[in-house]
Amino acid sequence: MNESITYDRLMRTAGTPGRREVVRRILGMIRNGQLPSQGTFPSERKLSDMLNLSRPSLRLALKALIELEILYKLPGSNRWYIEVPPSLLNPKPSTIALITSTHEQHLHMSREEIGGRYHLSLHQAVTGYLQNGSRHILTLLYRELDSVSADWLDQIGVNGLIVLNFNELKDDHSLILECHNRGIPVVVEGNDGWCRSFDRVYHDHEAGAKMLVHWLYERGCRKIMRVCWGSDEVYWRQMRHAGYLRALKELGLAPLPVVRIDMGRPEDLEADPSKRVQKLAEVLEPVLSEYLRGENAVDAIMADTDSHIYPIQCLARKLGRCPGEDIWFAGYDAFAPWAPEAQNRKDLLPHVSIDKQNELIGIGLCQLLEKRLSGFSGETQVMTTAPRLVSYLDV
C-alpha cells in the first residue's frame, strides 16, 4: 500500500468532476464506516446499488482507485480488495483556498470602517477554525483572480473553497462557478439569489429586524422608519425589510417609506472622521429633515449599520431632537467591541443593535465544507445564524 497517496492526488487521478464526485462519495462512505477501508470490498453490482449509479459510470470512477493500487483483485480471483492509506481516512482537508474581498493586513489597516471590521472578524473566525485543524490556508483576493485561476487552484491541489462577502462578486463570479463545475467543493457566505446553488451560511436578517422593531416598540416608538445606504438589491436589505414589515403588522403599526441615502462609493468619503461627519451631514439634512421635525417627525430610525447612526444623531440634535428621549436609534452589526474609540463615546453608538455572531458564521462555513469533503453528496446545505440583541443604554 502506498502510504503517500494524498487526497489531492486521488482527485487529480479521478479526472472529471463526475468521477471525482463518485470517488468522494465512496471515500466518505469508507470514513463513515458504511464501506470497509481494508480487506474484501463489495462487488460492482452491490456498490452501484448503494450509490444509485450505473455500473459503467461506477467503473470509470473506480479506475482512479485501481490506478493508485487502492482497489485491486488477487490473481485468480474475481473479488475486489481494498487498502485505503491512512492519509485518505482523515476527513479534514489539507489545503483550503479562502477567497475574500481584502487581505487580512489590509483589513487591519481599514479597521475604522464598519465593513472592514465585519470582514476582519469573519476572516479571523474562518482562519482560526481551519488552523486548529492543521490545514494549509491560501488567502486570495478575488479581484486578482479570474476563471483561468481555476487551473492553478486545481494544479496545486486545493481541496475546497470558502468564499467570503460573495454578494460583492455579482459582477464577476466566473472563478467560483468554474471551480464548482470542476468538482471542487465551494461554500459561500451570503444568500443572494444567484449563489443559491452553493452550500452557504448567512445571518437571519429578517429575525434581527423584527427584534429591533419590538425593542423600539417597548420604548414607546410608534413611527419607526428605515434609513438605507443604497438600494434593496442585496439580499440582507430585502430580509431586513421583510422583518420590519412583519413586526409592524404584528404590532398593528403602519410602515413608513424607506429613506435611501446616496453616499457614492465608500472610498470617496473623507478619511478624517470630523470631515466625514460634516460631509454626511450635508447629504443627510435635505433628505432627513422633514422626518426629524414637523408633522412627519418619526420617533425611531433603523439604520443599515451602527456607524451610520452618529451623523444622523448629530442632525437630530441640530434640529432640536433629544436621542434617547423623543427619538431612538437602532443600528446593526454591534460594532462597539471592535471600536476602541466607541468605548467612552456613547454618542457614537445606537441605542440598540444586532450582533450577527460572525464567529458562528465562520465556523458554519468550515463545518459545511468539512461535511462536503467527508463524502456528503446530498442537497445544497444551508445554515443561518440567529441574531443577538445588544442594548447600549448602559454603556
mmCIF file with all atom_site columns, N, CA and C in Angstrom, residues 258-304:
data_model
loop_
_atom_site.group_PDB
_atom_site.id
_atom_site.type_symbol
_atom_site.label_atom_id
_atom_site.label_alt_id
_atom_site.label_comp_id
_atom_site.label_asym_id
_atom_site.label_entity_id
_atom_site.label_seq_id
_atom_site.pdbx_PDB_ins_code
_atom_site.Cartn_x
_atom_site.Cartn_y
_atom_site.Cartn_z
_atom_site.occupancy
_atom_site.B_iso_or_equiv
_atom_site.pdbx_formal_charge
_atom_site.auth_seq_id
_atom_site.auth_comp_id
_atom_site.auth_asym_id
_atom_site.auth_atom_id
_atom_site.pdbx_PDB_model_num
ATOM 1   N N  . VAL A 1 258 ? -39.213 53.949 3.099  1.00 0.00 ? 258 VAL A N  1
ATOM 2   C CA . VAL A 1 258 ? -37.786 53.760 3.350  1.00 0.00 ? 258 VAL A CA 1
ATOM 3   C C  . VAL A 1 258 ? -37.039 54.943 2.754  1.00 0.00 ? 258 VAL A C  1
ATOM 4   N N  . VAL A 1 259 ? -36.219 55.603 3.559  1.00 0.00 ? 259 VAL A N  1
ATOM 5   C CA . VAL A 1 259 ? -35.422 56.729 3.076  1.00 0.00 ? 259 VAL A CA 1
ATOM 6   C C  . VAL A 1 259 ? -34.072 56.193 2.619  1.00 0.00 ? 259 VAL A C  1
ATOM 7   N N  . ARG A 1 260 ? -33.735 56.457 1.365  1.00 0.00 ? 260 ARG A N  1
ATOM 8   C CA . ARG A 1 260 ? -32.477 55.958 0.803  1.00 0.00 ? 260 ARG A CA 1
ATOM 9   C C  . ARG A 1 260 ? -31.494 57.112 0.661  1.00 0.00 ? 260 ARG A C  1
ATOM 10  N N  . ILE A 1 261 ? -30.285 56.862 1.112  1.00 0.00 ? 261 ILE A N  1
ATOM 11  C CA . ILE A 1 261 ? -29.230 57.871 1.079  1.00 0.00 ? 261 ILE A CA 1
ATOM 12  C C  . ILE A 1 261 ? -28.190 57.463 0.054  1.00 0.00 ? 261 ILE A C  1
ATOM 13  N N  . ASP A 1 262 ? -27.896 58.327 -0.887 1.00 0.00 ? 262 ASP A N  1
ATOM 14  C CA . ASP A 1 262 ? -26.866 58.058 -1.883 1.00 0.00 ? 262 ASP A CA 1
ATOM 15  C C  . ASP A 1 262 ? -25.572 58.726 -1.439 1.00 0.00 ? 262 ASP A C  1
ATOM 16  N N  . MET A 1 263 ? -24.645 57.920 -0.903 1.00 0.00 ? 263 MET A N  1
ATOM 17  C CA . MET A 1 263 ? -23.366 58.460 -0.433 1.00 0.00 ? 263 MET A CA 1
ATOM 18  C C  . MET A 1 263 ? -22.244 58.246 -1.432 1.00 0.00 ? 263 MET A C  1
ATOM 19  N N  . GLY A 1 264 ? -22.551 57.652 -2.578 1.00 0.00 ? 264 GLY A N  1
ATOM 20  C CA . GLY A 1 264 ? -21.482 57.349 -3.509 1.00 0.00 ? 264 GLY A CA 1
ATOM 21  C C  . GLY A 1 264 ? -20.661 56.179 -2.998 1.00 0.00 ? 264 GLY A C  1
ATOM 22  N N  . ARG A 1 265 ? -19.436 56.065 -3.458 1.00 0.00 ? 265 ARG A N  1
ATOM 23  C CA . ARG A 1 265 ? -18.569 54.970 -3.038 1.00 0.00 ? 265 ARG A CA 1
ATOM 24  C C  . ARG A 1 265 ? -17.946 55.275 -1.684 1.00 0.00 ? 265 ARG A C  1
ATOM 25  N N  . PRO A 1 266 ? -17.789 54.265 -0.810 1.00 0.00 ? 266 PRO A N  1
ATOM 26  C CA . PRO A 1 266 ? -17.181 54.498 0.499  1.00 0.00 ? 266 PRO A CA 1
ATOM 27  C C  . PRO A 1 266 ? -15.799 55.126 0.414  1.00 0.00 ? 266 PRO A C  1
ATOM 28  N N  . GLU A 1 267 ? -15.029 54.762 -0.617 1.00 0.00 ? 267 GLU A N  1
ATOM 29  C CA . GLU A 1 267 ? -13.667 55.298 -0.717 1.00 0.00 ? 267 GLU A CA 1
ATOM 30  C C  . GLU A 1 267 ? -13.648 56.788 -1.056 1.00 0.00 ? 267 GLU A C  1
ATOM 31  N N  . ASP A 1 268 ? -14.795 57.329 -1.475 1.00 0.00 ? 268 ASP A N  1
ATOM 32  C CA . ASP A 1 268 ? -14.851 58.756 -1.785 1.00 0.00 ? 268 ASP A CA 1
ATOM 33  C C  . ASP A 1 268 ? -15.048 59.622 -0.546 1.00 0.00 ? 268 ASP A C  1
ATOM 34  N N  . LEU A 1 269 ? -15.387 58.999 0.577  1.00 0.00 ? 269 LEU A N  1
ATOM 35  C CA . LEU A 1 269 ? -15.599 59.759 1.799  1.00 0.00 ? 269 LEU A CA 1
ATOM 36  C C  . LEU A 1 269 ? -14.281 60.210 2.395  1.00 0.00 ? 269 LEU A C  1
ATOM 37  N N  . GLU A 1 270 ? -14.316 61.293 3.134  1.00 0.00 ? 270 GLU A N  1
ATOM 38  C CA . GLU A 1 270 ? -13.128 61.818 3.791  1.00 0.00 ? 270 GLU A CA 1
ATOM 39  C C  . GLU A 1 270 ? -12.596 60.815 4.809  1.00 0.00 ? 270 GLU A C  1
ATOM 40  N N  . ALA A 1 271 ? -11.267 60.681 4.874  1.00 0.00 ? 271 ALA A N  1
ATOM 41  C CA . ALA A 1 271 ? -10.660 59.788 5.860  1.00 0.00 ? 271 ALA A CA 1
ATOM 42  C C  . ALA A 1 271 ? -10.752 60.370 7.262  1.00 0.00 ? 271 ALA A C  1
ATOM 43  N N  . ASP A 1 272 ? -10.666 61.705 7.377  1.00 0.00 ? 272 ASP A N  1
ATOM 44  C CA . ASP A 1 272 ? -10.742 62.352 8.684  1.00 0.00 ? 272 ASP A CA 1
ATOM 45  C C  . ASP A 1 272 ? -12.175 62.254 9.224  1.00 0.00 ? 272 ASP A C  1
ATOM 46  N N  . PRO A 1 273 ? -12.355 61.679 10.433 1.00 0.00 ? 273 PRO A N  1
ATOM 47  C CA . PRO A 1 273 ? -13.708 61.467 10.965 1.00 0.00 ? 273 PRO A CA 1
ATOM 48  C C  . PRO A 1 273 ? -14.551 62.731 11.035 1.00 0.00 ? 273 PRO A C  1
ATOM 49  N N  . SER A 1 274 ? -13.959 63.864 11.469 1.00 0.00 ? 274 SER A N  1
ATOM 50  C CA . SER A 1 274 ? -14.747 65.091 11.599 1.00 0.00 ? 274 SER A CA 1
ATOM 51  C C  . SER A 1 274 ? -15.208 65.590 10.236 1.00 0.00 ? 274 SER A C  1
ATOM 52  N N  . LYS A 1 275 ? -14.326 65.517 9.233  1.00 0.00 ? 275 LYS A N  1
ATOM 53  C CA . LYS A 1 275 ? -14.708 65.939 7.889  1.00 0.00 ? 275 LYS A CA 1
ATOM 54  C C  . LYS A 1 275 ? -15.753 64.990 7.297  1.00 0.00 ? 275 LYS A C  1
ATOM 55  N N  . ARG A 1 276 ? -15.631 63.710 7.658  1.00 0.00 ? 276 ARG A N  1
ATOM 56  C CA . ARG A 1 276 ? -16.586 62.741 7.146  1.00 0.00 ? 276 ARG A CA 1
ATOM 57  C C  . ARG A 1 276 ? -17.988 63.025 7.682  1.00 0.00 ? 276 ARG A C  1
ATOM 58  N N  . VAL A 1 277 ? -18.071 63.299 8.978  1.00 0.00 ? 277 VAL A N  1
ATOM 59  C CA . VAL A 1 277 ? -19.366 63.610 9.579  1.00 0.00 ? 277 VAL A CA 1
ATOM 60  C C  . VAL A 1 277 ? -19.963 64.855 8.938  1.00 0.00 ? 277 VAL A C  1
ATOM 61  N N  . GLN A 1 278 ? -19.093 65.843 8.660  1.00 0.00 ? 278 GLN A N  1
ATOM 62  C CA . GLN A 1 278 ? -19.564 67.066 8.013  1.00 0.00 ? 278 GLN A CA 1
ATOM 63  C C  . GLN A 1 278 ? -20.123 66.753 6.624  1.00 0.00 ? 278 GLN A C  1
ATOM 64  N N  . LYS A 1 279 ? -19.404 65.906 5.882  1.00 0.00 ? 279 LYS A N  1
ATOM 65  C CA . LYS A 1 279 ? -19.862 65.519 4.548  1.00 0.00 ? 279 LYS A CA 1
ATOM 66  C C  . LYS A 1 279 ? -21.191 64.766 4.626  1.00 0.00 ? 279 LYS A C  1
ATOM 67  N N  . LEU A 1 280 ? -21.286 63.846 5.594  1.00 0.00 ? 280 LEU A N  1
ATOM 68  C CA . LEU A 1 280 ? -22.520 63.093 5.768  1.00 0.00 ? 280 LEU A CA 1
ATOM 69  C C  . LEU A 1 280 ? -23.688 64.011 6.113  1.00 0.00 ? 280 LEU A C  1
ATOM 70  N N  . ALA A 1 281 ? -23.420 64.983 6.983  1.00 0.00 ? 281 ALA A N  1
ATOM 71  C CA . ALA A 1 281 ? -24.477 65.910 7.397  1.00 0.00 ? 281 ALA A CA 1
ATOM 72  C C  . ALA A 1 281 ? -25.013 66.694 6.208  1.00 0.00 ? 281 ALA A C  1
ATOM 73  N N  . GLU A 1 282 ? -24.114 67.079 5.303  1.00 0.00 ? 282 GLU A N  1
ATOM 74  C CA . GLU A 1 282 ? -24.527 67.829 4.117  1.00 0.00 ? 282 GLU A CA 1
ATOM 75  C C  . GLU A 1 282 ? -25.474 67.008 3.241  1.00 0.00 ? 282 GLU A C  1
ATOM 76  N N  . VAL A 1 283 ? -25.223 65.707 3.183  1.00 0.00 ? 283 VAL A N  1
ATOM 77  C CA . VAL A 1 283 ? -26.070 64.829 2.373  1.00 0.00 ? 283 VAL A CA 1
ATOM 78  C C  . VAL A 1 283 ? -27.374 64.494 3.093  1.00 0.00 ? 283 VAL A C  1
ATOM 79  N N  . LEU A 1 284 ? -27.276 64.292 4.410  1.00 0.00 ? 284 LEU A N  1
ATOM 80  C CA . LEU A 1 284 ? -28.431 63.832 5.179  1.00 0.00 ? 284 LEU A CA 1
ATOM 81  C C  . LEU A 1 284 ? -29.493 64.908 5.398  1.00 0.00 ? 284 LEU A C  1
ATOM 82  N N  . GLU A 1 285 ? -29.064 66.144 5.647  1.00 0.00 ? 285 GLU A N  1
ATOM 83  C CA . GLU A 1 285 ? -30.011 67.172 6.083  1.00 0.00 ? 285 GLU A CA 1
ATOM 84  C C  . GLU A 1 285 ? -31.165 67.385 5.113  1.00 0.00 ? 285 GLU A C  1
ATOM 85  N N  . PRO A 1 286 ? -30.915 67.567 3.814  1.00 0.00 ? 286 PRO A N  1
ATOM 86  C CA . PRO A 1 286 ? -32.059 67.799 2.918  1.00 0.00 ? 286 PRO A CA 1
ATOM 87  C C  . PRO A 1 286 ? -32.972 66.579 2.768  1.00 0.00 ? 286 PRO A C  1
ATOM 88  N N  . VAL A 1 287 ? -32.454 65.398 3.072  1.00 0.00 ? 287 VAL A N  1
ATOM 89  C CA . VAL A 1 287 ? -33.250 64.176 2.908  1.00 0.00 ? 287 VAL A CA 1
ATOM 90  C C  . VAL A 1 287 ? -34.030 63.831 4.170  1.00 0.00 ? 287 VAL A C  1
ATOM 91  N N  . LEU A 1 288 ? -33.404 64.043 5.336  1.00 0.00 ? 288 LEU A N  1
ATOM 92  C CA . LEU A 1 288 ? -33.996 63.582 6.593  1.00 0.00 ? 288 LEU A CA 1
ATOM 93  C C  . LEU A 1 288 ? -34.711 64.654 7.408  1.00 0.00 ? 288 LEU A C  1
ATOM 94  N N  . SER A 1 289 ? -34.478 65.907 7.095  1.00 0.00 ? 289 SER A N  1
ATOM 95  C CA . SER A 1 289 ? -35.028 66.980 7.942  1.00 0.00 ? 289 SER A CA 1
ATOM 96  C C  . SER A 1 289 ? -36.532 66.864 8.153  1.00 0.00 ? 289 SER A C  1
ATOM 97  N N  . GLU A 1 290 ? -37.278 66.552 7.094  1.00 0.00 ? 290 GLU A N  1
ATOM 98  C CA . GLU A 1 290 ? -38.741 66.508 7.230  1.00 0.00 ? 290 GLU A CA 1
ATOM 99  C C  . GLU A 1 290 ? -39.206 65.385 8.151  1.00 0.00 ? 290 GLU A C  1
ATOM 100 N N  . TYR A 1 291 ? -38.332 64.369 8.372  1.00 0.00 ? 291 TYR A N  1
ATOM 101 C CA . TYR A 1 291 ? -38.703 63.263 9.252  1.00 0.00 ? 291 TYR A CA 1
ATOM 102 C C  . TYR A 1 291 ? -38.198 63.460 10.681 1.00 0.00 ? 291 TYR A C  1
ATOM 103 N N  . LEU A 1 292 ? -37.455 64.543 10.902 1.00 0.00 ? 292 LEU A N  1
ATOM 104 C CA . LEU A 1 292 ? -36.922 64.812 12.235 1.00 0.00 ? 292 LEU A CA 1
ATOM 105 C C  . LEU A 1 292 ? -37.623 65.987 12.915 1.00 0.00 ? 292 LEU A C  1
ATOM 106 N N  . ARG A 1 293 ? -38.524 66.650 12.192 1.00 0.00 ? 293 ARG A N  1
ATOM 107 C CA . ARG A 1 293 ? -39.282 67.756 12.787 1.00 0.00 ? 293 ARG A CA 1
ATOM 108 C C  . ARG A 1 293 ? -40.597 67.919 12.023 1.00 0.00 ? 293 ARG A C  1
ATOM 109 N N  . GLY A 1 294 ? -41.529 68.589 12.641 1.00 0.00 ? 294 GLY A N  1
ATOM 110 C CA . GLY A 1 294 ? -42.811 68.832 11.983 1.00 0.00 ? 294 GLY A CA 1
ATOM 111 C C  . GLY A 1 294 ? -43.764 67.655 12.087 1.00 0.00 ? 294 GLY A C  1
ATOM 112 N N  . GLU A 1 295 ? -44.815 67.704 11.294 1.00 0.00 ? 295 GLU A N  1
ATOM 113 C CA . GLU A 1 295 ? -45.883 66.712 11.398 1.00 0.00 ? 295 GLU A CA 1
ATOM 114 C C  . GLU A 1 295 ? -45.455 65.319 10.951 1.00 0.00 ? 295 GLU A C  1
ATOM 115 N N  . ASN A 1 296 ? -44.373 65.228 10.147 1.00 0.00 ? 296 ASN A N  1
ATOM 116 C CA . ASN A 1 296 ? -43.893 63.922 9.691  1.00 0.00 ? 296 ASN A CA 1
ATOM 117 C C  . ASN A 1 296 ? -42.800 63.347 10.587 1.00 0.00 ? 296 ASN A C  1
ATOM 118 N N  . ALA A 1 297 ? -42.534 63.997 11.708 1.00 0.00 ? 297 ALA A N  1
ATOM 119 C CA . ALA A 1 297 ? -41.429 63.573 12.574 1.00 0.00 ? 297 ALA A CA 1
ATOM 120 C C  . ALA A 1 297 ? -41.631 62.140 13.074 1.00 0.00 ? 297 ALA A C  1
ATOM 121 N N  . VAL A 1 298 ? -40.560 61.355 12.999 1.00 0.00 ? 298 VAL A N  1
ATOM 122 C CA . VAL A 1 298 ? -40.600 59.964 13.466 1.00 0.00 ? 298 VAL A CA 1
ATOM 123 C C  . VAL A 1 298 ? -40.054 59.890 14.885 1.00 0.00 ? 298 VAL A C  1
ATOM 124 N N  . ASP A 1 299 ? -40.314 58.772 15.555 1.00 0.00 ? 299 ASP A N  1
ATOM 125 C CA . ASP A 1 299 ? -39.744 58.615 16.895 1.00 0.00 ? 299 ASP A CA 1
ATOM 126 C C  . ASP A 1 299 ? -38.733 57.483 16.972 1.00 0.00 ? 299 ASP A C  1
ATOM 127 N N  . ALA A 1 300 ? -38.384 56.882 15.813 1.00 0.00 ? 300 ALA A N  1
ATOM 128 C CA . ALA A 1 300 ? -37.312 55.883 15.786 1.00 0.00 ? 300 ALA A CA 1
ATOM 129 C C  . ALA A 1 300 ? -36.779 55.740 14.369 1.00 0.00 ? 300 ALA A C  1
ATOM 130 N N  . ILE A 1 301 ? -35.468 55.545 14.272 1.00 0.00 ? 301 ILE A N  1
ATOM 131 C CA . ILE A 1 301 ? -34.816 55.323 12.981 1.00 0.00 ? 301 ILE A CA 1
ATOM 132 C C  . ILE A 1 301 ? -33.978 54.052 13.066 1.00 0.00 ? 301 ILE A C  1
ATOM 133 N N  . MET A 1 302 ? -34.151 53.185 12.061 1.00 0.00 ? 302 MET A N  1
ATOM 134 C CA . MET A 1 302 ? -33.346 51.969 11.936 1.00 0.00 ? 302 MET A CA 1
ATOM 135 C C  . MET A 1 302 ? -32.377 52.160 10.775 1.00 0.00 ? 302 MET A C  1
ATOM 136 N N  . ALA A 1 303 ? -31.079 52.073 11.049 1.00 0.00 ? 303 ALA A N  1
ATOM 137 C CA . ALA A 1 303 ? -30.054 52.263 10.022 1.00 0.00 ? 303 ALA A CA 1
ATOM 138 C C  . ALA A 1 303 ? -29.458 50.918 9.604  1.00 0.00 ? 303 ALA A C  1
ATOM 139 N N  . ASP A 1 304 ? -28.741 50.937 8.475  1.00 0.00 ? 304 ASP A N  1
ATOM 140 C CA . ASP A 1 304 ? -28.116 49.714 7.970  1.00 0.00 ? 304 ASP A CA 1
ATOM 141 C C  . ASP A 1 304 ? -27.087 49.149 8.933  1.00 0.00 ? 304 ASP A C  1
#
